[in-house]
Short mmCIF file of C-alpha atoms in Angstrom, two decimals:
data_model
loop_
_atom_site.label_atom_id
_atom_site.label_comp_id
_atom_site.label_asym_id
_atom_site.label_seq_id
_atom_site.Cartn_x
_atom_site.Cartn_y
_atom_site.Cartn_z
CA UNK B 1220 -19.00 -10.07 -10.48
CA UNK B 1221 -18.03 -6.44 -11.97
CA UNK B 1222 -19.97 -5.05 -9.00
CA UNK B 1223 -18.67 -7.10 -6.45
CA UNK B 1224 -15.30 -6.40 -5.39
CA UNK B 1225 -12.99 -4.53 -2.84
CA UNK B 1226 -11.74 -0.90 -3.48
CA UNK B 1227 -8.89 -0.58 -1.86
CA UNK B 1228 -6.21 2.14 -1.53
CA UNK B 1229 -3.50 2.47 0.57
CA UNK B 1230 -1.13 5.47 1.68
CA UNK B 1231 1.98 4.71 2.13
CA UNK B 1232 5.59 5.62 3.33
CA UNK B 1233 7.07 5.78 -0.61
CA UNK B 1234 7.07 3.74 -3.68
CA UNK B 1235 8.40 0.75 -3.15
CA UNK B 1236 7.12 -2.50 -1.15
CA UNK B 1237 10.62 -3.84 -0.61
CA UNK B 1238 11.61 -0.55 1.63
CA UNK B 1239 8.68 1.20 2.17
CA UNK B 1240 5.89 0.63 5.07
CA UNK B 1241 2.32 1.12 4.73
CA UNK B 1242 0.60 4.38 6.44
CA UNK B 1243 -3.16 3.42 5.80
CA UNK B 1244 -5.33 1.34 4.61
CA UNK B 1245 -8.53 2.30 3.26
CA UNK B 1246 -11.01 -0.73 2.00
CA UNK B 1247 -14.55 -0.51 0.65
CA UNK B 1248 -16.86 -3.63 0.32
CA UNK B 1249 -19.41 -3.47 -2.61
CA UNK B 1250 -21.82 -6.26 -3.40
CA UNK B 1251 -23.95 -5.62 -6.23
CA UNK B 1252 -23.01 -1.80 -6.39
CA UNK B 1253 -24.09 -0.85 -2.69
CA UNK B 1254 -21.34 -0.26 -0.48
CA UNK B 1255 -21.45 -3.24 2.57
CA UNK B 1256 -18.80 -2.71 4.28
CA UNK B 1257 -15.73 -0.07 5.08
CA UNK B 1258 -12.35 -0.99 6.28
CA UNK B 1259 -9.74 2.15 7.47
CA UNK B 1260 -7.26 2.17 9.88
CA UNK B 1261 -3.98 3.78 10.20
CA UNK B 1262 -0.99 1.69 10.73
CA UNK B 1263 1.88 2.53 12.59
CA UNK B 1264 5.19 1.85 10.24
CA UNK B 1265 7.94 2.28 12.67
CA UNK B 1266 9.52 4.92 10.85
CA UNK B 1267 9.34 8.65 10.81
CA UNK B 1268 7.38 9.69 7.95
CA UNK B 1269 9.64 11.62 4.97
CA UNK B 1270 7.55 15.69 4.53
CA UNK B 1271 6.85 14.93 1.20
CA UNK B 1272 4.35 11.80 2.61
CA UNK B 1273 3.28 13.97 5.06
CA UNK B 1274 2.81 17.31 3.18
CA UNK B 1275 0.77 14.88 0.43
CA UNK B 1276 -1.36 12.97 3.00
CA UNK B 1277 -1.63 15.26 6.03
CA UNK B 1278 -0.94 12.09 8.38
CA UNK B 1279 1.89 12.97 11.02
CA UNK B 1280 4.02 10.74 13.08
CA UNK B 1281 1.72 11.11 15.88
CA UNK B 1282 -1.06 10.39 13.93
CA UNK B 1283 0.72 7.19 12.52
CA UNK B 1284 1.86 6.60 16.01
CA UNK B 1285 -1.54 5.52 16.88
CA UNK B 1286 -2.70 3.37 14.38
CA UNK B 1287 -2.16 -0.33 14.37
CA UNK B 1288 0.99 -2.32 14.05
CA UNK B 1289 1.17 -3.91 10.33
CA UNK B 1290 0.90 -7.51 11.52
CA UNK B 1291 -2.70 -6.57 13.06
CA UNK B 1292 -3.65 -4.17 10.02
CA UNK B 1293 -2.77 -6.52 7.43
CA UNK B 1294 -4.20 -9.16 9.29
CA UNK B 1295 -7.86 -7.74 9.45
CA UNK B 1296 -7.33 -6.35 5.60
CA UNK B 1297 -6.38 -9.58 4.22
CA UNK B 1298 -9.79 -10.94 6.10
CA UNK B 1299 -11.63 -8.53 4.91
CA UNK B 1300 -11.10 -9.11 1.22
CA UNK B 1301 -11.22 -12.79 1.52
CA UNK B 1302 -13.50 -14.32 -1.63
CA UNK B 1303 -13.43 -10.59 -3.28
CA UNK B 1304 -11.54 -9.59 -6.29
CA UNK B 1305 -9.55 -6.07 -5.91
CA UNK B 1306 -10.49 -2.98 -7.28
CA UNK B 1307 -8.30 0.25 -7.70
CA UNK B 1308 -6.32 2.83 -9.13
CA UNK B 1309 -3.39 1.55 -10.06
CA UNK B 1310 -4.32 -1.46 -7.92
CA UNK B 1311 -1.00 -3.77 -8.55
CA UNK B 1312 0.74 -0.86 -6.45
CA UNK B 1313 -1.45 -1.49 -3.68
CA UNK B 1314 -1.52 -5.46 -4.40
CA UNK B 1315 2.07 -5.51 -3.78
CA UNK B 1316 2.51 -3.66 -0.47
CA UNK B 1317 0.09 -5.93 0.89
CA UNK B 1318 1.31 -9.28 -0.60
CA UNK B 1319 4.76 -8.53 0.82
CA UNK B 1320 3.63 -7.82 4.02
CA UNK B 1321 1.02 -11.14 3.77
CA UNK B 1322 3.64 -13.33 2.56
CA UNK B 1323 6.29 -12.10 5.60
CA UNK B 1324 3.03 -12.91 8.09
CA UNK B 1325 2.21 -16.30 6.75
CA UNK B 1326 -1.20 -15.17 5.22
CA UNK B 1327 -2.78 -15.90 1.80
CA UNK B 1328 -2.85 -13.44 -0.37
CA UNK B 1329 -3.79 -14.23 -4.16
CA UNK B 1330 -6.03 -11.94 -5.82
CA UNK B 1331 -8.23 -10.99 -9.00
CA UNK B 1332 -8.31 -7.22 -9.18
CA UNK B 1333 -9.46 -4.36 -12.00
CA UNK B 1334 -7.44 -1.60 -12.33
CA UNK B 1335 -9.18 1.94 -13.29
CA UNK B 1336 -6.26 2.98 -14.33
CA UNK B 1337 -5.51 0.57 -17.22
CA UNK B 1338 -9.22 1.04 -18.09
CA UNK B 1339 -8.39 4.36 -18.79
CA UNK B 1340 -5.78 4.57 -20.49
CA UNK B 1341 -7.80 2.31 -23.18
CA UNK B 1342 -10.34 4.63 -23.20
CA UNK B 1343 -9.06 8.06 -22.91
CA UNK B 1344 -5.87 7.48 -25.49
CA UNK B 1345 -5.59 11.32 -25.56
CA UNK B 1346 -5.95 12.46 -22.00
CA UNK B 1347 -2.75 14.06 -20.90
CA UNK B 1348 -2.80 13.12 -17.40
CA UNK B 1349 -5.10 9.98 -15.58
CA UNK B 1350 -4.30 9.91 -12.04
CA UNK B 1351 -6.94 9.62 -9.90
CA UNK B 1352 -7.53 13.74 -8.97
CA UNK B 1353 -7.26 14.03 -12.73
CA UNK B 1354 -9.92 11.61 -14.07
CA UNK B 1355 -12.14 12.25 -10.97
CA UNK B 1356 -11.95 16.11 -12.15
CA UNK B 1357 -12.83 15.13 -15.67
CA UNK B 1358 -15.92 13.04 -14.52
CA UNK B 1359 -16.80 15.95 -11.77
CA UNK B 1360 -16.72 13.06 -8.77
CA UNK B 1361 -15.99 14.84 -5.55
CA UNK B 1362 -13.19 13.33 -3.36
CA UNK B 1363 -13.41 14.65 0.35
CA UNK B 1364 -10.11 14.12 1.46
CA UNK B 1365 -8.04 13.43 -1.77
CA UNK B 1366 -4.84 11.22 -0.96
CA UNK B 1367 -6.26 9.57 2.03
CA UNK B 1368 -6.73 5.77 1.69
CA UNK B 1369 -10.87 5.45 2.08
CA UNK B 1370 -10.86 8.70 0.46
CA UNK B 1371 -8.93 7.53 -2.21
CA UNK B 1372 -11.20 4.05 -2.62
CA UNK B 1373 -14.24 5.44 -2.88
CA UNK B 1374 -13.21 7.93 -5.67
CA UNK B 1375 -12.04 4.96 -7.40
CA UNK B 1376 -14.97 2.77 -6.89
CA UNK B 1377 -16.89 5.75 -8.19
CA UNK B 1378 -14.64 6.30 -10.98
CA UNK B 1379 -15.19 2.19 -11.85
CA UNK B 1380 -19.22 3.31 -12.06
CA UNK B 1381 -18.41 6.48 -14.59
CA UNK B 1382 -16.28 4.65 -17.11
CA UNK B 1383 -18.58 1.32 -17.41
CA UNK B 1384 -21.63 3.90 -17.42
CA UNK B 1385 -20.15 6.08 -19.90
CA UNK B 1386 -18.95 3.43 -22.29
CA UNK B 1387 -21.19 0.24 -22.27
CA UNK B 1388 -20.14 -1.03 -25.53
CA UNK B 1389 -17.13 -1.37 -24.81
CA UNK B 1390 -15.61 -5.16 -24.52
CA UNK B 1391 -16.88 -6.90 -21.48
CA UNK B 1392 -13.27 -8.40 -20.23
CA UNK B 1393 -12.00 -4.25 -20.35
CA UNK B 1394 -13.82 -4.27 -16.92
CA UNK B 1395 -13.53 -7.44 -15.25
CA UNK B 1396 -11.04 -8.34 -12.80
CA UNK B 1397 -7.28 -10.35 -13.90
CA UNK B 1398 -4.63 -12.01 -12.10
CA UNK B 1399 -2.52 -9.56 -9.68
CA UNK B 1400 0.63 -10.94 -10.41
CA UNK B 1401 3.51 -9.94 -7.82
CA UNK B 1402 6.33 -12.37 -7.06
CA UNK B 1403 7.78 -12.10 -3.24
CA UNK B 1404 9.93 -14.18 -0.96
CA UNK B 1405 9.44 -14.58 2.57
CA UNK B 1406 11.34 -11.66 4.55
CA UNK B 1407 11.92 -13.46 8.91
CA UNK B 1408 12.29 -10.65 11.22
CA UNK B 1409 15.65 -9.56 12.35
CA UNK B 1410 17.17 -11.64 14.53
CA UNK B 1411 18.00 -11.98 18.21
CA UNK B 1412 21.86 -11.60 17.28
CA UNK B 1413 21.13 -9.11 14.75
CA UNK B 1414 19.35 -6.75 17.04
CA UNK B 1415 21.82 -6.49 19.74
CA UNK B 1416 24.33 -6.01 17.23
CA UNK B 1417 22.82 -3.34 15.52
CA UNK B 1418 21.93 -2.02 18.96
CA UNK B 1419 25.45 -2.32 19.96
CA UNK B 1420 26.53 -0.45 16.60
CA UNK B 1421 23.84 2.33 17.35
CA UNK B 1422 25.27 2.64 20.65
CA UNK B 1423 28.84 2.70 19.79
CA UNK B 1424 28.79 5.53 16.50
CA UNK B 1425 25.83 7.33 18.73
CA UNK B 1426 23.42 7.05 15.66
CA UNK B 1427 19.70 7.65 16.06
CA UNK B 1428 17.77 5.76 13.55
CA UNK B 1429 14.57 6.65 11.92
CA UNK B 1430 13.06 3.45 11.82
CA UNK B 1431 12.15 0.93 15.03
CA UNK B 1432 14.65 -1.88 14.79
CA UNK B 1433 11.87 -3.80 15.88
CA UNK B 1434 10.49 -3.73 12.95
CA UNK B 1435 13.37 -4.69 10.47
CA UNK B 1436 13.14 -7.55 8.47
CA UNK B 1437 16.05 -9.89 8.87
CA UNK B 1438 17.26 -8.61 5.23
CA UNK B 1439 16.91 -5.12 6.26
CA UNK B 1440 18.89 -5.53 9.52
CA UNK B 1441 21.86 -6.75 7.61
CA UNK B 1442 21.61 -4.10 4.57
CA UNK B 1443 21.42 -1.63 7.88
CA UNK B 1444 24.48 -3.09 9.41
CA UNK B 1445 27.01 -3.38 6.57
CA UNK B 1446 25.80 0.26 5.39
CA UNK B 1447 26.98 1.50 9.16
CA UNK B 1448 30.05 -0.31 9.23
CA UNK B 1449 31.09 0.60 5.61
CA UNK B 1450 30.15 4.92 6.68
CA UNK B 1451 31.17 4.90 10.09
CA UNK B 1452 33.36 1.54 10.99
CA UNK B 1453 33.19 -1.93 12.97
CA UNK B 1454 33.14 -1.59 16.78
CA UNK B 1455 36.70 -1.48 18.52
CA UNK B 1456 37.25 -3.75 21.80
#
């Protein structure tokens, strides 16, 4: 099973999975150490992307603006992995976009995964730094388009191959996939009354947002709301 799995990476929109969208998804299928299979898409987020995402990652709003809509992405992703434990850098960050977005679509999403990073940090107790450009420059693997999502995979499938090559004696469970273990309630989409509300609001203070309301979560509609009624007040008849 340690050379069966899914490396995935994604690039997203920021940090976390309650606010943040995801930009791309890059998936690589390996069965028995060959690579089957790659999945990469971009995905639309309905947001304008911050520069820092877009000075890291090189993807632009136009760019994002043709990639898929999340229900479709996450859709064919969550397919994809479906009977393969996970496999990535850091891979609970990943995990978790993807698990909120499953959970908000109805879809199954409980995985196994191995995280490169936690091998890491058991075996190189002295390195300074072990993100992924860091470790991949210590073992000399070359990444082609560092901080893109199958870009991103790869080096950490590769990565996977280095450490379990370079230290065999180490205990077998150090590289075999655990429980992902991320905790999420359903988020409904914002509602009919909520969107011409907010639309209303928009309307009324002449606000442009950077986000599609079509896209908020019924939670995130509301936070939205009270936030421009508290800054900017209720509408007056």
């Amino acid at each position: 099973m340690k050379d069966t799995y899914i490396a995935l990476d994604l690039e997203t929109t920021g940090l976390n999975p309650s606010s943040d969208r995801i930009l791309e998804i890059g998936a690589v299928k390996v069965e028995d150490g060959q690579i089957r299979e790659i999945y990469e898409t971009l995905v639309n987020p309905g947001m304008k992307i911050g520069a820092r995402i877009r000075e890291l990652t090189g993807i632009t709003d136009e760019m994002a603006a043709e990639g898929k809509d999340t229900r479709t992405a996450v859709g064919e992703l969550v397919e994809f992995c479906r009977g393969y434990p996970l496999l990535g850098h850091n891979i609970l960050f990943d995990y978790s976009f993807v698990k909120r977005n499953a959970v908000n679509f109805d879809l199954e999403f409980e995985k196994e995964g191995i995280d490169t990073l936690k091998i890491a940090r058991v075996l190189f107790p002295e390195m300074e730094h072990r993100s992924l450009q860091a470790l991949c420059g210590y073992y000399q693997i070359r990444q082609e388009n560092a901080h893109r999502a199958s870009s991103d995979a790869l080096a950490a499938m590769e990565l996977y191959g280095r450490m379990r090559g370079q230290f065999p004696e180490s205990p077998g469970e150090l590289f075999a996939p655990r429980p992902l273990v991320y905790k999420v309630k359903k988020q409904g989409p914002i509602t009919p009354a909520q969107k011409g509300y907010l639309n209303d609001l928009l309307k009324y203070h002449k606000i442009a947002l950077e986000v599609s309301v079509e896209t908020l979560t019924k939670n995130e509609a509301s936070r939205l709301i009270d936030k421009i009624i508290l800054e900017h007040g209720r509408i007056q008849r």
